[in-house]
Amino acid sequence: MREVMTKSMARNIFYGGSLFFILIFLALSAHSHLYIVNSPNSAKLDESVIRGKHVWEKHACINCHSIMGEGAYFAPEVANVMTRWGVLDDPESAFESLKGWMEAQPTGIPGRRQMPQFNLSDEEIRDLANFLIWTDNIDAQDWPPNDAG
């Protein structure tokens, strides 16, 4: 082997390496696409879940809460909140629990972080509950790492 690399050697290494990583990128992109298309969660979206996502976005819940690790860490993670409350399999109980919680806010307890009162309608709370149930059913590969979120 030569001690000095020629221009043609450097060019061949550059083109070969670039081609290799482009092929790896395309293979991983195809794998990701197939995984998302065949994911069991993609078919469960209904109008209520979509409206609940809009409520989540309209009131900027992500500015305080995290969902599946994304967002702020001022308030609890909500990806598994319905499991923590024990209402994952009962949408009516999920609605009642979320409604009771949201209507009790802010609690006025000194020294505690307070959730603002958004004055949501029952339909908005029901849609938000359905969105959180849908989120809780996503296979998040053991995220959050503990039950408390």
PDB file of C-alpha atoms in Angstrom:
ATOM      1  CA  MET A   1       0.000   0.000   0.000  1.00  0.00           C
ATOM      2  CA  ARG A   2       1.211   3.464  -0.777  1.00  0.00           C
ATOM      3  CA  GLU A   3       1.940   5.952   1.962  1.00  0.00           C
ATOM      4  CA  VAL A   4       0.405   8.786  -0.025  1.00  0.00           C
ATOM      5  CA  MET A   5      -3.163   8.730  -1.265  1.00  0.00           C
ATOM      6  CA  THR A   6      -3.603   9.792  -4.867  1.00  0.00           C
ATOM      7  CA  LYS A   7      -6.490  11.922  -6.119  1.00  0.00           C
ATOM      8  CA  SER A   8      -8.083   8.963  -7.855  1.00  0.00           C
ATOM      9  CA  MET A   9      -7.900   6.881  -4.654  1.00  0.00           C
ATOM     10  CA  ALA A  10      -9.510   9.670  -2.626  1.00  0.00           C
ATOM     11  CA  ARG A  11     -12.206  10.151  -5.267  1.00  0.00           C
ATOM     12  CA  ASN A  12     -12.979   6.407  -5.326  1.00  0.00           C
ATOM     13  CA  ILE A  13     -13.235   6.316  -1.510  1.00  0.00           C
ATOM     14  CA  PHE A  14     -15.512   9.361  -1.548  1.00  0.00           C
ATOM     15  CA  TYR A  15     -17.835   7.985  -4.248  1.00  0.00           C
ATOM     16  CA  GLY A  16     -17.860   4.471  -2.769  1.00  0.00           C
ATOM     17  CA  GLY A  17     -18.574   5.738   0.734  1.00  0.00           C
ATOM     18  CA  SER A  18     -21.255   8.119  -0.512  1.00  0.00           C
ATOM     19  CA  LEU A  19     -22.970   5.360  -2.489  1.00  0.00           C
ATOM     20  CA  PHE A  20     -22.814   3.008   0.507  1.00  0.00           C
ATOM     21  CA  PHE A  21     -24.439   5.508   2.879  1.00  0.00           C
ATOM     22  CA  ILE A  22     -27.063   6.559   0.325  1.00  0.00           C
ATOM     23  CA  LEU A  23     -28.081   2.895  -0.035  1.00  0.00           C
ATOM     24  CA  ILE A  24     -28.220   2.510   3.776  1.00  0.00           C
ATOM     25  CA  PHE A  25     -30.359   5.667   4.021  1.00  0.00           C
ATOM     26  CA  LEU A  26     -32.786   4.436   1.341  1.00  0.00           C
ATOM     27  CA  ALA A  27     -33.078   1.010   2.984  1.00  0.00           C
ATOM     28  CA  LEU A  28     -33.813   2.551   6.413  1.00  0.00           C
ATOM     29  CA  SER A  29     -36.334   4.954   4.855  1.00  0.00           C
ATOM     30  CA  ALA A  30     -38.152   2.062   3.169  1.00  0.00           C
ATOM     31  CA  HIS A  31     -38.149   0.095   6.426  1.00  0.00           C
ATOM     32  CA  SER A  32     -39.579   3.069   8.348  1.00  0.00           C
ATOM     33  CA  HIS A  33     -42.283   3.588   5.743  1.00  0.00           C
ATOM     34  CA  LEU A  34     -43.329  -0.075   5.827  1.00  0.00           C
ATOM     35  CA  TYR A  35     -43.334  -0.080   9.645  1.00  0.00           C
ATOM     36  CA  ILE A  36     -45.598   2.983   9.806  1.00  0.00           C
ATOM     37  CA  VAL A  37     -47.973   1.758   7.094  1.00  0.00           C
ATOM     38  CA  ASN A  38     -48.341  -1.644   8.774  1.00  0.00           C
ATOM     39  CA  SER A  39     -48.579  -0.272  12.312  1.00  0.00           C
ATOM     40  CA  PRO A  40     -51.774  -1.396  14.048  1.00  0.00           C
ATOM     41  CA  ASN A  41     -52.332   2.107  15.490  1.00  0.00           C
ATOM     42  CA  SER A  42     -52.710   3.846  12.150  1.00  0.00           C
ATOM     43  CA  ALA A  43     -56.255   2.531  11.556  1.00  0.00           C
ATOM     44  CA  LYS A  44     -57.761   3.575  14.900  1.00  0.00           C
ATOM     45  CA  LEU A  45     -58.026   7.297  14.222  1.00  0.00           C
ATOM     46  CA  ASP A  46     -61.579   8.551  14.285  1.00  0.00           C
ATOM     47  CA  GLU A  47     -63.077  12.032  14.218  1.00  0.00           C
ATOM     48  CA  SER A  48     -63.183  12.346  18.006  1.00  0.00           C
ATOM     49  CA  VAL A  49     -59.472  11.530  18.338  1.00  0.00           C
ATOM     50  CA  ILE A  50     -58.635  14.069  15.640  1.00  0.00           C
ATOM     51  CA  ARG A  51     -60.740  16.742  17.366  1.00  0.00           C
ATOM     52  CA  GLY A  52     -59.036  15.860  20.662  1.00  0.00           C
ATOM     53  CA  LYS A  53     -55.650  16.419  19.045  1.00  0.00           C
ATOM     54  CA  HIS A  54     -56.893  19.826  17.887  1.00  0.00           C
ATOM     55  CA  VAL A  55     -57.958  20.656  21.476  1.00  0.00           C
ATOM     56  CA  TRP A  56     -54.474  19.582  22.631  1.00  0.00           C
ATOM     57  CA  GLU A  57     -52.869  21.874  20.064  1.00  0.00           C
ATOM     58  CA  LYS A  58     -55.291  24.800  20.467  1.00  0.00           C
ATOM     59  CA  HIS A  59     -54.632  25.073  24.186  1.00  0.00           C
ATOM     60  CA  ALA A  60     -50.883  24.382  23.801  1.00  0.00           C
ATOM     61  CA  CYS A  61     -50.903  21.540  26.327  1.00  0.00           C
ATOM     62  CA  ILE A  62     -47.416  20.578  25.139  1.00  0.00           C
ATOM     63  CA  ASN A  63     -46.077  23.804  26.648  1.00  0.00           C
ATOM     64  CA  CYS A  64     -46.448  22.193  30.087  1.00  0.00           C
ATOM     65  CA  HIS A  65     -47.000  18.451  29.502  1.00  0.00           C
ATOM     66  CA  SER A  66     -44.933  15.954  27.592  1.00  0.00           C
ATOM     67  CA  ILE A  67     -46.547  13.310  25.451  1.00  0.00           C
ATOM     68  CA  MET A  68     -44.418  10.313  24.528  1.00  0.00           C
ATOM     69  CA  GLY A  69     -41.370  12.226  25.723  1.00  0.00           C
ATOM     70  CA  GLU A  70     -41.991  15.283  23.548  1.00  0.00           C
ATOM     71  CA  GLY A  71     -42.861  18.615  25.112  1.00  0.00           C
ATOM     72  CA  ALA A  72     -42.171  20.381  28.368  1.00  0.00           C
ATOM     73  CA  TYR A  73     -41.541  18.688  31.689  1.00  0.00           C
ATOM     74  CA  PHE A  74     -43.367  21.225  33.864  1.00  0.00           C
ATOM     75  CA  ALA A  75     -46.413  18.977  34.252  1.00  0.00           C
ATOM     76  CA  PRO A  76     -46.760  15.163  34.108  1.00  0.00           C
ATOM     77  CA  GLU A  77     -46.299  12.975  31.052  1.00  0.00           C
ATOM     78  CA  VAL A  78     -49.743  12.208  29.633  1.00  0.00           C
ATOM     79  CA  ALA A  79     -49.017   9.353  27.215  1.00  0.00           C
ATOM     80  CA  ASN A  80     -50.030   6.828  29.875  1.00  0.00           C
ATOM     81  CA  VAL A  81     -52.388   8.948  31.991  1.00  0.00           C
ATOM     82  CA  MET A  82     -55.432   6.799  31.234  1.00  0.00           C
ATOM     83  CA  THR A  83     -53.575   3.676  32.378  1.00  0.00           C
ATOM     84  CA  ARG A  84     -52.451   5.470  35.550  1.00  0.00           C
ATOM     85  CA  TRP A  85     -56.037   6.497  36.271  1.00  0.00           C
ATOM     86  CA  GLY A  86     -57.298   2.970  35.522  1.00  0.00           C
ATOM     87  CA  VAL A  87     -59.789   4.090  32.862  1.00  0.00           C
ATOM     88  CA  LEU A  88     -58.062   2.988  29.656  1.00  0.00           C
ATOM     89  CA  ASP A  89     -60.762   0.473  28.718  1.00  0.00           C
ATOM     90  CA  ASP A  90     -63.727   2.647  29.696  1.00  0.00           C
ATOM     91  CA  PRO A  91     -64.125   5.833  27.605  1.00  0.00           C
ATOM     92  CA  GLU A  92     -67.018   7.098  29.748  1.00  0.00           C
ATOM     93  CA  SER A  93     -64.970   6.807  32.956  1.00  0.00           C
ATOM     94  CA  ALA A  94     -62.028   8.431  31.162  1.00  0.00           C
ATOM     95  CA  PHE A  95     -64.257  11.352  30.228  1.00  0.00           C
ATOM     96  CA  GLU A  96     -65.614  11.676  33.781  1.00  0.00           C
ATOM     97  CA  SER A  97     -62.112  11.483  35.311  1.00  0.00           C
ATOM     98  CA  LEU A  98     -60.656  14.049  32.924  1.00  0.00           C
ATOM     99  CA  LYS A  99     -63.658  16.335  33.331  1.00  0.00           C
ATOM    100  CA  GLY A 100     -63.422  16.196  37.132  1.00  0.00           C
ATOM    101  CA  TRP A 101     -59.710  16.876  37.031  1.00  0.00           C
ATOM    102  CA  MET A 102     -59.911  19.776  34.609  1.00  0.00           C
ATOM    103  CA  GLU A 103     -62.863  21.424  36.331  1.00  0.00           C
ATOM    104  CA  ALA A 104     -61.034  21.290  39.680  1.00  0.00           C
ATOM    105  CA  GLN A 105     -58.105  23.276  38.298  1.00  0.00           C
ATOM    106  CA  PRO A 106     -56.463  25.427  39.495  1.00  0.00           C
ATOM    107  CA  THR A 107     -56.588  23.987  42.986  1.00  0.00           C
ATOM    108  CA  GLY A 108     -55.215  27.088  44.677  1.00  0.00           C
ATOM    109  CA  ILE A 109     -52.828  25.062  46.859  1.00  0.00           C
ATOM    110  CA  PRO A 110     -49.856  27.331  47.611  1.00  0.00           C
ATOM    111  CA  GLY A 111     -46.461  26.153  46.412  1.00  0.00           C
ATOM    112  CA  ARG A 112     -47.848  23.712  43.827  1.00  0.00           C
ATOM    113  CA  ARG A 113     -47.790  24.033  40.092  1.00  0.00           C
ATOM    114  CA  GLN A 114     -51.265  24.873  38.863  1.00  0.00           C
ATOM    115  CA  MET A 115     -53.036  23.933  35.673  1.00  0.00           C
ATOM    116  CA  PRO A 116     -55.033  26.844  34.242  1.00  0.00           C
ATOM    117  CA  GLN A 117     -58.795  26.632  33.837  1.00  0.00           C
ATOM    118  CA  PHE A 118     -59.536  26.276  30.125  1.00  0.00           C
ATOM    119  CA  ASN A 119     -63.345  26.179  30.450  1.00  0.00           C
ATOM    120  CA  LEU A 120     -63.641  23.365  27.912  1.00  0.00           C
ATOM    121  CA  SER A 121     -67.027  22.097  26.801  1.00  0.00           C
ATOM    122  CA  ASP A 122     -68.054  18.511  27.549  1.00  0.00           C
ATOM    123  CA  GLU A 123     -67.515  17.648  23.893  1.00  0.00           C
ATOM    124  CA  GLU A 124     -63.959  19.049  23.949  1.00  0.00           C
ATOM    125  CA  ILE A 125     -63.165  17.139  27.144  1.00  0.00           C
ATOM    126  CA  ARG A 126     -64.610  13.927  25.656  1.00  0.00           C
ATOM    127  CA  ASP A 127     -62.534  14.422  22.481  1.00  0.00           C
ATOM    128  CA  LEU A 128     -59.414  15.113  24.541  1.00  0.00           C
ATOM    129  CA  ALA A 129     -60.081  11.984  26.616  1.00  0.00           C
ATOM    130  CA  ASN A 130     -60.433   9.935  23.412  1.00  0.00           C
ATOM    131  CA  PHE A 131     -57.162  11.402  22.112  1.00  0.00           C
ATOM    132  CA  LEU A 132     -55.379  10.477  25.356  1.00  0.00           C
ATOM    133  CA  ILE A 133     -56.861   6.952  25.232  1.00  0.00           C
ATOM    134  CA  TRP A 134     -55.631   6.609  21.635  1.00  0.00           C
ATOM    135  CA  THR A 135     -52.196   7.876  22.663  1.00  0.00           C
ATOM    136  CA  ASP A 136     -52.085   5.453  25.587  1.00  0.00           C
ATOM    137  CA  ASN A 137     -52.763   2.529  23.218  1.00  0.00           C
ATOM    138  CA  ILE A 138     -49.761   3.312  20.996  1.00  0.00           C
ATOM    139  CA  ASP A 139     -46.912   0.821  21.242  1.00  0.00           C
ATOM    140  CA  ALA A 140     -44.352   3.292  22.577  1.00  0.00           C
ATOM    141  CA  GLN A 141     -41.743   0.584  23.180  1.00  0.00           C
ATOM    142  CA  ASP A 142     -41.926   0.923  26.991  1.00  0.00           C
ATOM    143  CA  TRP A 143     -42.072   4.705  27.090  1.00  0.00           C
ATOM    144  CA  PRO A 144     -42.488   6.323  29.558  1.00  0.00           C
ATOM    145  CA  PRO A 145     -39.969   4.274  31.519  1.00  0.00           C
ATOM    146  CA  ASN A 146     -42.049   4.242  34.707  1.00  0.00           C
ATOM    147  CA  ASP A 147     -45.729   4.254  35.605  1.00  0.00           C
ATOM    148  CA  ALA A 148     -45.652   7.798  36.964  1.00  0.00           C
ATOM    149  CA  GLY A 149     -44.772   9.158  33.557  1.00  0.00           C
TER     150      GLY A 149
END
